[in-house]
Structure formats: C-alpha cells, structure tokens
DNA sequence: GTTATTGCAAATGATTTGCACAAGG
DNA sequence: CCTTGTGCAAATCATTTGCAATAAC
C-alpha cells in the first residue's frame, strides 16, 4: 500500500514546491502502518517509536499536508479531538458506525446511500463534494446477551472509551 | 414553541432534582428565540442582551443540560467549535448540507435515508440510536452563474464564514 | 437551612505559531 | 545559498472547573 501513498505524496509535494524530508517519511510510515484510525497524539507516539526526535508540531503540520493531499481524512468521533482515517484511498466513500457501548468504530459502504445523498444535494441546488455519515448505535449482542466481546476488550485495554474528554 | 420546551425542561429538571432558575430561563429563552443554529459564544451574546450578568460558564453548563434533555443537539460544522441545533424537536431526524462556498447550512429530511441507515446498522448487528449526515457541497448557482446571493450576504455580514478557526 | 447554582478567574487540553537553527535542492 | 522544514516553548481558543458567594425549595 505504501507505494501508492508515497507516490501521491511525492506528486503533491512536487506540485506545491515543498520538500521531501526524513521527518515526513517517518510520519507517513507511522500513519499508514495500520488501517486503524488514530488521533494526532497516537500518531505522535507511533512516530516516536520510529524516530524519537519527532516533535508534536511536525506531526500536526504533516497531518495537515496529508489531509490536503487527500491521503487522510479527518473524522469526528465525538470526543474532542480530530481522528484521522487512513482508509479513504481504498474505500473513498465509506462511512462510520460508532458503538455507544464500547466506542468501537465500524466502517461500512453503501451505494444506495451515496446515490441518495447525491440526489438530495442536487435537489437542493448543490453539487455534493463530500458526505459524512455517522451512525451511533448500541450493540445488539450486548443488549440481548448482556455481554459484548468488544466492550470487554475495550475495558481491558482502556483504549477508545473516549467520551467527552 | 416555547411552551413545549419549557414543559420538557421543567420535567427534566424535576426528574433530576435540579432547580429552575432565572439564569436558566434567560438562556433557554435566548437559545430558542430563533430557529438558527448557534455556538456557545453566540448564545452567550444573545443571553447577555436579556440579562447582562450572564456568565459564559453558566451558558456552557446550561447547554449541557439542554443537550441532555434532548432539547438541543450538538452538530459539527467543521469549524472547531460545537454548534447547537434547536430544531430537532420539530424535525427529529433532519440532516445538514453545508455549502463549501459560503458556509450556509441547509436542513433536509429524507425518509429513505433514515430507513437505509437503519438497515445498515441492523445488518451490522447494532441498534441505531442516532444518525448524523453531513453533506458538504458547492453551490450550483455560483458555479454556473458565477454568483450566489448567500455568498454575497455572507461576505457582507462576515458571519458563518468560519473555516478552521 | 440544605443543596444546587452562579460568576469569576484560573485550569485544561487540543492544536497552532514564532523563532532560531537545520536541512533539502 | 536560498528557502522550506523542524523542534521547542509559548500562545491560542473553546471549554471546564474550583471556590466563595447566592439563590431555590
């Protein structure tokens, strides 16, 4: 996957008269090492493991570039920080379901949905550019059986249970 | 409209063992005086016109209550502050189209969309609680005719052209 | 009278920025 | 070289919170 990303980034960098640097390579590598969503701070931690000199400021600046180059997309998971989604290159129009119980985020795609949104926008006199759908939902398994493996895993790791701060 | 809101708020306040206060009445009046979306700061300004003693802290605390009571809903317009939508009592499942050109926000409802989201969530094993759709789009009028009345109005008032901070 | 509420100022936490130094082309 | 990139620490900005004074019930 890294090749396509590197190439798009190089192209973007060239077009804007910017420079390819070691720091940017490090941060890009960290960002696309998994297909998981991440926050600026999580990326900072990952990048530090590759190069411990990495600064938060550069992480933020590089995130800005990657979003502008359409390699990352900002999503809002309802905690008060921006989450970055590295999966829009592969699936350009996916959306998110956030489990209210455990905070788990599922991605889904639906062509009908895309089409419908497109129609709605046009009917209103607009040309749709981007659509964001977030479904917040409860886990059926938890509701019916009183337990949900994700919730248990979440509690164990303490990750992604980010409500309001 | 104010009656239904007051009643729901009173009920909520009673149920939680809270108190009805002059400040809360002021802020609620300010919040529901128009059907426009607003930010905490905009509400603070409005409330100040009714009672100049009003503090920002109380506005934030009251906003929290109103959201919890389902009288207001938080929406994310992509600037870095929470926007509050007072129109969910009337139209519980509406969504938003944000004009990329002028920042204007249009509300729309679509039953097919609701149904589709519902199906998608259930197929994934979840019971949908809330769904948020945001369409970002360009104004056709602006694109075709080179001008858009909203854009002009926006530029004149300087309001709602909030990009990133 | 208790307990919740308020205003103020200080604290917080994510993100941004100014600046002097370092590194790409 | 000349300009862009980087780390650091300080600055921002929306939002939250501790606390002493005040107001509901």
Short mmCIF file of C-alpha atoms (C1' of nucleotides) in Angstrom, two decimals:
data_model
loop_
_atom_site.label_atom_id
_atom_site.label_comp_id
_atom_site.label_asym_id
_atom_site.label_seq_id
_atom_site.Cartn_x
_atom_site.Cartn_y
_atom_site.Cartn_z
CA UNK A 1 0.00 0.00 0.00
CA UNK A 2 2.85 2.30 0.83
CA UNK A 3 3.89 2.78 -2.81
CA UNK A 4 0.65 4.34 -3.95
CA UNK A 5 0.70 6.63 -0.95
CA UNK A 6 4.32 7.63 -1.35
CA UNK A 7 3.71 8.36 -4.98
CA UNK A 8 0.69 10.53 -4.35
CA UNK A 9 2.53 12.33 -1.62
CA UNK A 10 5.59 12.93 -3.78
CA UNK A 11 3.39 14.25 -6.53
CA UNK A 12 1.63 16.53 -4.08
CA UNK A 13 4.91 17.74 -2.63
CA UNK A 14 6.37 18.44 -6.03
CA UNK A 15 3.30 20.27 -7.21
CA UNK A 16 3.33 22.56 -4.19
CA UNK A 17 7.06 23.22 -4.29
CA UNK A 18 7.62 21.53 -0.93
CA UNK A 19 10.40 19.18 0.12
CA UNK A 20 10.56 15.54 0.88
CA UNK A 21 12.12 15.13 4.29
CA UNK A 22 13.05 12.37 6.68
CA UNK A 23 10.50 13.57 9.21
CA UNK A 24 7.68 13.43 6.71
CA UNK A 25 8.69 9.95 5.64
CA UNK A 26 8.73 8.84 9.25
CA UNK A 27 5.31 10.27 9.99
CA UNK A 28 3.79 8.91 6.79
CA UNK A 29 5.16 5.49 7.56
CA UNK A 30 3.68 5.66 11.05
CA UNK A 31 0.33 6.89 9.76
CA UNK A 32 -0.14 4.13 7.22
CA UNK A 33 1.43 1.28 9.15
CA UNK A 34 -2.04 0.01 10.12
CA UNK A 35 -5.50 0.66 8.77
CA UNK A 36 -6.65 1.84 12.19
CA UNK A 37 -7.96 5.32 12.85
CA UNK A 38 -5.73 7.44 15.01
CA UNK A 39 -5.51 10.77 16.77
CA UNK A 40 -2.68 13.26 16.43
CA UNK A 41 -1.32 12.12 19.73
CA UNK A 42 -1.47 8.45 18.84
CA UNK A 43 0.38 9.17 15.63
CA UNK A 44 2.94 11.16 17.58
CA UNK A 45 3.56 8.13 19.78
CA UNK A 46 3.87 5.81 16.79
CA UNK A 47 6.23 8.17 15.00
CA UNK A 48 8.36 8.48 18.12
CA UNK A 49 8.96 4.75 18.05
CA UNK A 50 10.50 5.13 14.61
CA UNK A 51 12.33 8.36 15.29
CA UNK A 52 12.37 9.56 18.87
CA UNK A 53 13.28 13.09 17.79
CA UNK A 54 9.85 13.61 16.23
CA UNK A 55 8.02 16.64 17.54
CA UNK A 56 4.33 17.09 18.04
CA UNK A 57 4.37 20.26 15.95
CA UNK A 58 5.72 18.43 12.94
CA UNK A 59 3.14 15.69 13.38
CA UNK A 60 0.38 18.28 13.28
CA UNK A 61 1.93 20.02 10.30
CA UNK A 62 2.33 16.79 8.40
CA UNK A 63 -1.22 15.74 9.21
CA UNK A 64 -2.34 18.96 7.60
CA UNK A 65 -0.45 18.10 4.45
CA UNK A 66 -1.77 14.57 4.29
CA UNK A 67 -5.34 15.77 4.65
CA UNK A 68 -4.79 18.37 1.97
CA UNK A 69 -3.33 15.71 -0.30
CA UNK A 70 -6.41 13.57 0.32
CA UNK A 71 -4.37 10.75 1.77
CA UNK A 72 -6.02 11.09 5.15
CA UNK A 73 -9.44 12.23 6.12
CA UNK A 74 -10.48 13.92 9.33
CA UNK A 75 -13.42 12.32 11.07
CA UNK A 76 -15.28 13.33 14.17
CA UNK A 77 -15.94 10.56 16.65
CA UNK A 78 -17.50 12.84 19.23
CA UNK A 79 -14.63 13.01 21.63
CA UNK A 80 -13.00 16.40 21.43
CA UNK A 81 -10.14 15.65 19.15
CA UNK A 82 -9.77 15.04 15.47
CA UNK A 83 -9.47 11.43 14.42
CA UNK A 84 -7.70 10.59 11.19
CA UNK A 85 -8.85 7.85 8.86
CA UNK A 86 -6.25 6.29 6.53
CA UNK A 87 -8.74 4.11 4.65
CA UNK A 88 -10.26 6.55 2.22
CA UNK A 89 -7.80 5.73 -0.54
CA UNK A 90 -9.05 2.16 -0.63
CA UNK A 91 -12.69 2.90 0.01
CA UNK A 92 -13.35 6.51 -0.93
CA UNK A 93 -16.94 6.64 0.21
CA UNK A 94 -17.15 4.58 3.34
CA UNK A 95 -18.85 5.75 6.50
CA UNK A 96 -18.76 5.02 10.21
CA UNK A 97 -20.85 3.34 12.83
CA UNK A 98 -19.79 4.12 16.38
CA UNK A 99 -20.81 1.74 19.14
CA UNK A 100 -22.22 3.71 22.04
CA UNK A 101 -21.37 0.90 24.41
CA UNK A 102 -17.71 0.36 23.69
CA UNK A 103 -16.65 3.11 21.32
CA UNK A 104 -15.73 0.60 18.63
CA UNK A 105 -15.86 2.09 15.15
CA UNK A 106 -17.07 0.03 12.19
CA UNK A 107 -16.69 1.11 8.62
CA UNK A 108 -19.34 0.42 6.03
CA UNK A 109 -20.14 1.30 2.46
CA UNK A 110 -23.48 1.52 0.78
CA UNK A 111 -24.02 2.55 -2.80
CA UNK A 112 -27.70 3.33 -2.24
CA UNK A 113 -26.72 5.77 0.44
CA UNK A 114 -24.26 7.53 -1.82
CA UNK A 115 -26.81 7.82 -4.55
CA UNK A 116 -29.49 9.09 -2.21
CA UNK A 117 -27.26 11.77 -0.75
CA UNK A 118 -26.29 12.80 -4.20
CA UNK A 119 -29.92 13.21 -5.19
CA UNK A 120 -30.79 15.16 -2.09
CA UNK A 121 -27.93 17.56 -2.61
CA UNK A 122 -28.82 18.16 -6.24
CA UNK A 123 -32.46 18.65 -5.42
CA UNK A 124 -31.35 21.42 -3.08
CA UNK A 125 -29.30 23.01 -5.84
CA UNK A 126 -25.88 21.89 -4.74
CA UNK A 127 -23.11 19.78 -6.17
CA UNK A 128 -22.07 17.33 -3.46
CA UNK A 129 -18.38 17.15 -2.72
CA UNK A 130 -18.16 15.06 0.37
CA UNK A 131 -20.65 13.29 2.56
CA UNK A 132 -20.16 12.13 6.07
CA UNK A 133 -22.46 9.70 7.77
CA UNK A 134 -22.08 8.72 11.37
CA UNK A 135 -24.39 6.19 12.94
CA UNK A 136 -24.27 5.91 16.71
CA UNK A 137 -25.74 2.64 17.86
CA UNK A 138 -25.99 0.10 20.61
CA UNK A 139 -24.56 -3.36 20.33
CA UNK A 140 -27.33 -5.94 19.86
CA UNK A 141 -25.20 -8.66 21.33
CA UNK A 142 -24.73 -6.66 24.48
CA UNK A 143 -28.40 -5.83 24.68
CA UNK A 144 -29.64 -9.39 24.18
CA UNK A 145 -26.95 -11.46 25.82
CA UNK A 146 -25.73 -8.95 28.34
CA UNK A 147 -22.19 -9.14 27.05
CA UNK A 148 -20.19 -7.90 24.11
CA UNK A 149 -16.66 -9.04 23.38
CA UNK A 150 -15.63 -5.62 22.16
CA UNK A 151 -16.77 -3.97 25.33
CA UNK A 152 -14.75 -6.40 27.39
CA UNK A 153 -11.68 -5.91 25.22
CA UNK A 154 -12.14 -2.17 25.41
CA UNK A 155 -12.28 -2.23 29.17
CA UNK A 156 -9.17 -4.32 29.33
CA UNK A 157 -7.11 -2.08 27.10
CA UNK A 158 -8.67 1.16 28.26
CA UNK A 159 -8.49 2.37 24.67
CA UNK A 160 -11.14 4.13 22.67
CA UNK A 161 -13.51 4.65 25.50
CA UNK A 162 -13.16 8.33 24.92
CA UNK A 163 -16.35 10.05 25.76
CA UNK A 164 -16.26 13.72 26.36
CA UNK A 165 -12.62 14.09 27.33
CA UNK B 1 -42.93 26.75 20.63
CA UNK B 2 -41.63 27.93 23.96
CA UNK B 3 -44.32 26.12 25.96
CA UNK B 4 -43.37 22.65 24.80
CA UNK B 5 -39.76 23.40 25.51
CA UNK B 6 -40.38 24.88 28.94
CA UNK B 7 -42.51 21.91 29.83
CA UNK B 8 -39.92 19.37 28.75
CA UNK B 9 -37.24 21.29 30.57
CA UNK B 10 -39.29 21.55 33.75
CA UNK B 11 -39.98 17.85 33.62
CA UNK B 12 -36.30 17.14 33.11
CA UNK B 13 -35.30 19.44 35.95
CA UNK B 14 -37.80 17.92 38.33
CA UNK B 15 -36.79 14.38 37.46
CA UNK B 16 -33.14 15.13 38.14
CA UNK B 17 -33.75 17.06 41.34
CA UNK B 18 -32.43 20.29 39.89
CA UNK B 19 -33.75 23.79 40.23
CA UNK B 20 -35.46 26.18 37.90
CA UNK B 21 -33.56 29.44 37.98
CA UNK B 22 -33.70 32.84 36.40
CA UNK B 23 -30.43 32.24 34.60
CA UNK B 24 -31.67 29.05 33.02
CA UNK B 25 -34.85 30.73 31.89
CA UNK B 26 -32.83 33.52 30.33
CA UNK B 27 -30.54 31.17 28.49
CA UNK B 28 -33.37 28.94 27.30
CA UNK B 29 -35.24 31.95 26.01
CA UNK B 30 -32.14 33.10 24.16
CA UNK B 31 -31.48 29.63 22.74
CA UNK B 32 -34.96 29.15 21.30
CA UNK B 33 -35.67 32.70 20.25
CA UNK B 34 -34.84 31.81 16.65
CA UNK B 35 -34.56 28.54 14.78
CA UNK B 36 -30.99 29.35 13.79
CA UNK B 37 -28.05 27.23 14.79
CA UNK B 38 -25.69 28.88 17.25
CA UNK B 39 -22.40 28.44 19.02
CA UNK B 40 -21.85 28.74 22.75
CA UNK B 41 -20.43 32.17 22.24
CA UNK B 42 -23.29 33.34 20.07
CA UNK B 43 -25.72 32.15 22.71
CA UNK B 44 -23.70 33.94 25.36
CA UNK B 45 -24.08 37.17 23.41
CA UNK B 46 -27.81 36.68 22.97
CA UNK B 47 -28.30 35.85 26.62
CA UNK B 48 -26.32 38.92 27.63
CA UNK B 49 -28.82 41.10 25.80
CA UNK B 50 -31.55 39.74 28.04
CA UNK B 51 -29.52 39.68 31.24
CA UNK B 52 -26.13 41.32 31.10
CA UNK B 53 -24.99 39.46 34.23
CA UNK B 54 -24.98 36.13 32.39
CA UNK B 55 -21.68 34.32 32.55
CA UNK B 56 -20.08 32.14 29.95
CA UNK B 57 -19.72 29.31 32.44
CA UNK B 58 -23.45 29.20 33.08
CA UNK B 59 -24.15 29.24 29.37
CA UNK B 60 -21.93 26.20 28.91
CA UNK B 61 -23.47 24.44 31.91
CA UNK B 62 -26.98 25.13 30.66
CA UNK B 63 -26.12 23.97 27.16
CA UNK B 64 -25.05 20.68 28.70
CA UNK B 65 -28.42 20.35 30.37
CA UNK B 66 -30.37 21.18 27.25
CA UNK B 67 -28.45 18.62 25.24
CA UNK B 68 -29.00 16.00 27.92
CA UNK B 69 -32.70 16.84 27.94
CA UNK B 70 -32.75 16.39 24.15
CA UNK B 71 -33.91 19.93 23.58
CA UNK B 72 -30.75 20.83 21.71
CA UNK B 73 -28.44 18.77 19.62
CA UNK B 74 -24.76 19.27 19.10
CA UNK B 75 -23.68 19.32 15.49
CA UNK B 76 -20.26 19.58 13.94
CA UNK B 77 -19.94 22.08 11.14
CA UNK B 78 -16.23 21.60 10.74
CA UNK B 79 -15.04 24.74 12.40
CA UNK B 80 -13.56 23.93 15.74
CA UNK B 81 -16.45 24.65 17.99
CA UNK B 82 -19.66 22.93 18.82
CA UNK B 83 -22.72 24.24 17.06
CA UNK B 84 -26.12 23.77 18.66
CA UNK B 85 -29.24 22.97 16.68
CA UNK B 86 -32.59 23.92 18.25
CA UNK B 87 -34.70 22.31 15.51
CA UNK B 88 -34.63 18.67 16.48
CA UNK B 89 -37.82 18.88 18.50
CA UNK B 90 -39.75 19.82 15.38
CA UNK B 91 -37.87 17.63 12.96
CA UNK B 92 -36.19 14.84 14.93
CA UNK B 93 -34.36 13.28 12.04
CA UNK B 94 -33.23 16.11 9.84
CA UNK B 95 -29.72 16.44 8.50
CA UNK B 96 -27.42 19.14 7.20
CA UNK B 97 -25.93 20.29 3.96
CA UNK B 98 -23.09 22.75 4.35
CA UNK B 99 -22.22 25.00 1.44
CA UNK B 100 -18.49 24.95 0.88
CA UNK B 101 -18.65 28.33 -0.83
CA UNK B 102 -20.46 30.40 1.75
CA UNK B 103 -20.83 28.23 4.83
CA UNK B 104 -24.61 28.38 4.64
CA UNK B 105 -26.26 25.41 6.34
CA UNK B 106 -29.42 23.85 4.89
CA UNK B 107 -31.52 21.34 6.74
CA UNK B 108 -33.21 18.47 4.97
CA UNK B 109 -35.13 15.34 5.80
CA UNK B 110 -35.36 12.14 3.86
CA UNK B 111 -37.26 9.10 4.98
CA UNK B 112 -35.42 6.78 2.58
CA UNK B 113 -32.17 7.85 4.15
CA UNK B 114 -33.39 7.11 7.64
CA UNK B 115 -34.60 3.71 6.59
CA UNK B 116 -31.40 2.89 4.79
CA UNK B 117 -29.24 3.84 7.73
CA UNK B 118 -31.43 1.79 9.96
CA UNK B 119 -30.98 -1.25 7.76
CA UNK B 120 -27.25 -0.82 7.52
CA UNK B 121 -26.90 -0.58 11.29
CA UNK B 122 -29.02 -3.67 11.89
CA UNK B 123 -27.17 -5.64 9.28
CA UNK B 124 -24.02 -4.89 11.22
CA UNK B 125 -25.62 -6.11 14.43
CA UNK B 126 -26.36 -2.77 16.02
CA UNK B 127 -29.44 -0.93 17.14
CA UNK B 128 -29.20 2.59 15.73
CA UNK B 129 -29.71 5.41 18.20
CA UNK B 130 -28.72 8.49 16.31
CA UNK B 131 -27.57 9.18 12.82
CA UNK B 132 -25.78 12.21 11.58
CA UNK B 133 -25.41 13.05 7.93
CA UNK B 134 -23.42 16.00 6.72
CA UNK B 135 -23.19 16.80 3.04
CA UNK B 136 -20.58 19.32 2.02
CA UNK B 137 -21.35 20.76 -1.38
CA UNK B 138 -20.79 23.54 -3.83
CA UNK B 139 -23.50 25.94 -4.82
CA UNK B 140 -24.70 25.23 -8.38
CA UNK B 141 -25.83 28.79 -8.83
CA UNK B 142 -22.39 30.06 -8.01
CA UNK B 143 -20.76 27.51 -10.27
CA UNK B 144 -22.99 28.20 -13.28
CA UNK B 145 -23.72 31.88 -12.95
CA UNK B 146 -20.64 32.95 -11.11
CA UNK B 147 -22.61 34.41 -8.27
CA UNK B 148 -24.59 33.22 -5.29
CA UNK B 149 -26.75 35.50 -3.18
CA UNK B 150 -25.83 33.69 0.01
CA UNK B 151 -22.17 34.14 -0.61
CA UNK B 152 -22.62 37.82 -1.12
CA UNK B 153 -24.74 38.15 2.02
CA UNK B 154 -22.18 36.16 3.94
CA UNK B 155 -19.37 38.38 2.84
CA UNK B 156 -21.33 41.45 3.82
CA UNK B 157 -22.16 40.25 7.31
CA UNK B 158 -18.93 38.38 7.86
CA UNK B 159 -20.92 35.69 9.66
CA UNK B 160 -20.64 31.95 9.25
CA UNK B 161 -17.60 32.01 7.13
CA UNK B 162 -15.87 30.09 9.83
CA UNK B 163 -13.28 27.83 8.38
CA UNK B 164 -10.66 26.37 10.60
CA UNK B 165 -10.65 28.88 13.44
"C1'" DG C 1 -31.38 25.58 56.43
"C1'" DT C 2 -29.74 22.49 52.90
"C1'" DT C 3 -28.29 21.80 48.49
"C1'" DA C 4 -27.98 23.40 43.85
"C1'" DT C 5 -26.46 27.45 41.12
"C1'" DT C 6 -23.73 31.19 39.65
"C1'" DG C 7 -19.82 34.28 38.37
"C1'" DC C 8 -15.20 34.81 38.39
"C1'" DA C 9 -10.79 33.61 37.45
"C1'" DA C 10 -7.77 30.03 36.84
"C1'" DA C 11 -7.08 25.48 34.72
"C1'" DT C 12 -7.31 22.30 30.82
"C1'" DG C 13 -6.31 20.15 26.61
"C1'" DA C 14 -6.00 20.01 21.69
"C1'" DT C 15 -3.94 22.49 18.25
"C1'" DT C 16 -1.15 26.42 16.36
"C1'" DT C 17 2.63 29.57 15.98
"C1'" DG C 18 7.09 32.48 16.49
"C1'" DC C 19 11.62 31.86 16.23
"C1'" DA C 20 16.35 30.35 15.70
"C1'" DC C 21 18.61 26.54 13.86
"C1'" DA C 22 18.95 22.62 10.44
"C1'" DA C 23 18.50 20.58 6.12
"C1'" DG C 24 16.70 19.99 1.03
"C1'" DG C 25 17.58 21.25 -3.79
"C1'" DC D 1 22.84 29.97 -0.94
"C1'" DC D 2 18.01 30.43 -0.55
"C1'" DT D 3 14.01 28.66 1.01
"C1'" DT D 4 11.42 25.24 3.36
"C1'" DG D 5 11.26 22.18 7.44
"C1'" DT D 6 11.93 21.22 12.37
"C1'" DG D 7 11.91 21.32 17.49
"C1'" DC D 8 10.98 23.90 21.29
"C1'" DA D 9 8.40 26.61 24.15
"C1'" DA D 10 4.99 29.88 24.37
"C1'" DA D 11 0.49 31.24 22.63
"C1'" DT D 12 -4.47 30.30 21.33
"C1'" DC D 13 -9.02 29.17 21.85
"C1'" DA D 14 -13.01 26.60 23.16
"C1'" DT D 15 -14.48 24.56 27.06
"C1'" DT D 16 -14.28 23.07 32.03
"C1'" DT D 17 -13.65 23.59 36.92
"C1'" DG D 18 -12.60 25.18 41.92
"C1'" DC D 19 -14.38 28.16 45.01
"C1'" DA D 20 -16.78 31.50 47.69
"C1'" DA D 21 -20.95 33.93 47.45
"C1'" DT D 22 -26.15 33.47 46.27
"C1'" DA D 23 -30.43 31.78 45.42
"C1'" DA D 24 -34.04 27.68 45.16
"C1'" DC D 25 -37.13 24.92 47.64
#
